[in-house]
Each structure stands twice: as C-alpha cells, then as structure tokens.
mmCIF file of C-alpha atoms in Angstrom:
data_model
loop_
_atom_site.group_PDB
_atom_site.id
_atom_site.type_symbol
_atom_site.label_atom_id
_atom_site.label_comp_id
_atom_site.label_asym_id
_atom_site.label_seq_id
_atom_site.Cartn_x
_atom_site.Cartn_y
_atom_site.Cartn_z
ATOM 1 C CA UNK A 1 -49.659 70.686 160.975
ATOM 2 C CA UNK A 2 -50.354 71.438 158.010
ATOM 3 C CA UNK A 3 -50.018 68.665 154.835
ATOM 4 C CA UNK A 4 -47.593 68.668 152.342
ATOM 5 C CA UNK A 5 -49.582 69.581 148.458
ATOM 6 C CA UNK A 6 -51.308 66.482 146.431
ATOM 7 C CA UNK A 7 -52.068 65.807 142.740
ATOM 8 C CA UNK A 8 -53.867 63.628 141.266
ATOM 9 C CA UNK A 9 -57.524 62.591 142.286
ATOM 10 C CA UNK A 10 -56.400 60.257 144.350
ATOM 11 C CA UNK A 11 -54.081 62.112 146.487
ATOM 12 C CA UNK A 12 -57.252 64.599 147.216
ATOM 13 C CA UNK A 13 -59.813 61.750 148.122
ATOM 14 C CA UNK A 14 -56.547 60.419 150.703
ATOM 15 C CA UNK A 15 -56.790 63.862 152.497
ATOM 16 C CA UNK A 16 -60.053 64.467 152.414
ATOM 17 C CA UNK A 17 -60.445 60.803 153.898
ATOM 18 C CA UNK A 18 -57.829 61.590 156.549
ATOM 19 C CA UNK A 19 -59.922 64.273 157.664
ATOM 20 C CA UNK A 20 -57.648 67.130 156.398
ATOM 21 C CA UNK A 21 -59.739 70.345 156.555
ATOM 22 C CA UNK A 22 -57.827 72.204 153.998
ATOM 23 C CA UNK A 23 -56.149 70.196 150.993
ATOM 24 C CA UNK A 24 -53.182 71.873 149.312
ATOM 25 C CA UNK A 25 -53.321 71.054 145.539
ATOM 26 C CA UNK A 26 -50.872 70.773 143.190
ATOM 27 C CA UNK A 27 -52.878 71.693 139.441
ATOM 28 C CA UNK A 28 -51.302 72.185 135.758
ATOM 29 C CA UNK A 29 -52.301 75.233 134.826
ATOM 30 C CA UNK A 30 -55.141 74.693 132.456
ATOM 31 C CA UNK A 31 -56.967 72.143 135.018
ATOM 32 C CA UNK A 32 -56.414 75.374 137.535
ATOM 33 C CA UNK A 33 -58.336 77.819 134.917
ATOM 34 C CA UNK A 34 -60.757 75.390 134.879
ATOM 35 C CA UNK A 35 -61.343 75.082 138.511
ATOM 36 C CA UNK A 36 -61.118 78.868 138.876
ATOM 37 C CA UNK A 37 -63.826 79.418 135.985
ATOM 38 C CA UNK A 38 -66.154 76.734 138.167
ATOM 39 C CA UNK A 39 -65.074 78.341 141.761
ATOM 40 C CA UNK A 40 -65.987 81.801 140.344
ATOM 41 C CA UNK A 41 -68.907 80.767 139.024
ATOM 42 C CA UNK A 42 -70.101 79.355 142.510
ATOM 43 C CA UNK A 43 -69.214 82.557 144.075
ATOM 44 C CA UNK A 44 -71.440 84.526 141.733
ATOM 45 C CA UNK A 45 -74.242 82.035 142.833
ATOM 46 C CA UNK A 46 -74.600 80.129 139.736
ATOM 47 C CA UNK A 47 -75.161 76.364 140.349
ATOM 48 C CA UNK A 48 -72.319 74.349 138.601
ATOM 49 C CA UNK A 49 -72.517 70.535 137.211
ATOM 50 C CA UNK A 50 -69.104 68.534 136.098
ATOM 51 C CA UNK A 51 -70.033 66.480 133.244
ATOM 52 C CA UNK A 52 -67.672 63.598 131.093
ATOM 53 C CA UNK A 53 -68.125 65.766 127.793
ATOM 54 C CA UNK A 54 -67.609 62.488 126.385
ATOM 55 C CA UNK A 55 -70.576 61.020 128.141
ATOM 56 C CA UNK A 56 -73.412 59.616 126.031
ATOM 57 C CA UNK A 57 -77.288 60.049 127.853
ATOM 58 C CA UNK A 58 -80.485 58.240 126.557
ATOM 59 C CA UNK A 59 -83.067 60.371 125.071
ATOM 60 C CA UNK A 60 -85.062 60.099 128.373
ATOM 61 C CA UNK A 61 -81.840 61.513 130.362
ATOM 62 C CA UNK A 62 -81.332 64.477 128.160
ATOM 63 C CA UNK A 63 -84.559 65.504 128.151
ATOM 64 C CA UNK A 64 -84.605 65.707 132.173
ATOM 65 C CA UNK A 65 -81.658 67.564 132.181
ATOM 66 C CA UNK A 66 -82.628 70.169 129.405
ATOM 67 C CA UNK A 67 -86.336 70.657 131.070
ATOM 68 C CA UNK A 68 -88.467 69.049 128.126
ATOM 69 C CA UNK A 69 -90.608 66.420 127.424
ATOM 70 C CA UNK A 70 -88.928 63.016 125.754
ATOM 71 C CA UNK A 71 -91.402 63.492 122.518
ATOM 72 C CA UNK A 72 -90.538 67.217 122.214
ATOM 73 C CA UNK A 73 -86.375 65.917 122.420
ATOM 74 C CA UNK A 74 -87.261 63.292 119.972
ATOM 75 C CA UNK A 75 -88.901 65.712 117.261
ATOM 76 C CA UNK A 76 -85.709 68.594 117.552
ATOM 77 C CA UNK A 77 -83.058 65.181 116.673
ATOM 78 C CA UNK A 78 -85.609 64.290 113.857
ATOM 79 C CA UNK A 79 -85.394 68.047 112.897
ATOM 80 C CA UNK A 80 -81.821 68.322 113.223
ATOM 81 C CA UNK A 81 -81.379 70.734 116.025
ATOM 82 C CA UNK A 82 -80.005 68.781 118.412
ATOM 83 C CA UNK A 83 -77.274 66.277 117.156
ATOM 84 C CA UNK A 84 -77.589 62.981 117.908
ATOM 85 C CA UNK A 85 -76.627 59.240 117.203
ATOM 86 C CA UNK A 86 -78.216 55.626 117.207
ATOM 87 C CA UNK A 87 -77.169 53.246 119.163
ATOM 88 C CA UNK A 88 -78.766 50.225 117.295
ATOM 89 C CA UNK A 89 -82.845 51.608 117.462
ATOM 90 C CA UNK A 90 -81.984 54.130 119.955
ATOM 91 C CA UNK A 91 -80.829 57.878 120.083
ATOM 92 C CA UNK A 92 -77.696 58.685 122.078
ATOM 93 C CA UNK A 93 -76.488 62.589 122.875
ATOM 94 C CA UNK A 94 -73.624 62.971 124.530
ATOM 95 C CA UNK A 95 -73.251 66.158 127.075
ATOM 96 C CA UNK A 96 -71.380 68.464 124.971
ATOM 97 C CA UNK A 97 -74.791 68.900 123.065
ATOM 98 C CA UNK A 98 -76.850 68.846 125.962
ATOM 99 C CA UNK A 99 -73.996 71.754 127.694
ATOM 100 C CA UNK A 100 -74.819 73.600 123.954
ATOM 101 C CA UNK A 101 -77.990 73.035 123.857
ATOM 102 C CA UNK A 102 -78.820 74.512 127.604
ATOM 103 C CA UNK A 103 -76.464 77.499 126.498
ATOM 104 C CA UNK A 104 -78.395 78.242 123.835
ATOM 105 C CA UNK A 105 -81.664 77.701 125.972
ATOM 106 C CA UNK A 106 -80.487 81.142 128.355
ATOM 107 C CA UNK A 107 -79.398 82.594 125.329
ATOM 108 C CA UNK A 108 -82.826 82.645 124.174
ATOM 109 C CA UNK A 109 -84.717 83.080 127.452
ATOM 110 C CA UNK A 110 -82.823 85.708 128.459
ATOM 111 C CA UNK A 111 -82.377 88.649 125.836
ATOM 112 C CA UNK A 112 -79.198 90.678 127.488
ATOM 113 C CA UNK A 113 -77.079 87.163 127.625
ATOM 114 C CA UNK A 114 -77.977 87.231 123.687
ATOM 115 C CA UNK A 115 -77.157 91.329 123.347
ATOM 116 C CA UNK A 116 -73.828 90.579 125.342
ATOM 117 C CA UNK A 117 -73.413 86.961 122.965
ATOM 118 C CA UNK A 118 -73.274 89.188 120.063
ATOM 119 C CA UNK A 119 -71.392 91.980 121.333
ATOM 120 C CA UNK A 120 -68.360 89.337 121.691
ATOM 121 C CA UNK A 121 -68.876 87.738 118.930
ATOM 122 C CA UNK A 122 -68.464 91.542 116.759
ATOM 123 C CA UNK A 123 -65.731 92.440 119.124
ATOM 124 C CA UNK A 124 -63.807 88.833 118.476
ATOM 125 C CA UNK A 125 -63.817 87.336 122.172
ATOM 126 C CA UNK A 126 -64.172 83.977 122.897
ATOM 127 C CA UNK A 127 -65.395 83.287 125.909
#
C-alpha cells in the first residue's frame, strides 16, 4: 500500500521514519526546479552540497571548504575579492560567497566552463 503524498519537511522525515521506501511529495513548483536542478546534477555525477545561503562560516571554515590555506583567505578579504564582514575582531562569509567564489574557482581551472560562461553571457542566458 502505497502512502498518500506529504509536504513539508516534516511529513518526509514521518515516512522515511515509518520505513516507507518510496515517499510521494507534494512540492511548489519552484522548490521542485530546485530539486530537479540538484537530482540532475547527481545523475550527471557531480557531487551536490545544500547550504543555508544565509549561513555565516568563520574564516577557518571557508577556507576548508574553498581548498586554501586560512592566511591565503585572509589576504583575498583584505584585498577585496572575497566579501566579507566582522563580527567584532573576526571575519564572517556567509555561503553565497563561498558558492561564488568556488564557481568562479572552475571557471578559472577549467577553460571550456569559462568559453561556455561567456558564450551565455553574449547570447543573454542566465543560467
């Protein structure tokens, strides 16, 4: 028997904590685009991280996530290329930048993600 379609985050945890192997969900569409961009993504063998975007990280944090040293993290906010904030003596960046920031990290390691990059951006599409 199959059950009847949940919402909500807590209607999902319930099934999956009853045991249900497939969970019927009920999405608005723009939470569904989302979930298909990160499903499609995992199907092309990307790996895929859910962030807060309004999540704040210490400078220690970011710097794990983006692959750098602290000091090296420390000197680009000083410089102004990655945005930051104090938090009394301390630097705070939230994961938006650190999302932009490791875009723009494959943009520049990789030289056909930057062709295709500027291909949209002359032909108008936002991705």
């Amino acid at each position: 028997m199959t059950s009847p379609a949940v919402s909500g985050p807590e209607g999902i945890r319930e099934s999956i904590d009853r045991g249900d192997k497939v969970v019927e969900i009920r999405l608005q569409a723009e939470n569904a685009a989302k979930l298909a961009k990160i499903l499609e993504a995992q199907r092309q063998g990307h790996d895929v991280a859910v962030v807060e975007s309004a999540k704040e990280y210490t400078t220690t944090k970011a710097a794990k996530l983006l692959g750098i040293s602290r000091a090296h993290l420390s000197r680009l906010i000083h410089e102004g290329k990655v945005r930051a904030h104090k938090v009394g003596t301390h630097h705070r960046i939230t994961a938006r930048e650190i999302e932009s920031q490791q875009t723009m990290k494959k943009y520049r390691e990789n030289p056909d993600a930057q062709k295709l990059a500027e291909l949209w951006d002359e032909m108008g599409i936002d991705d």
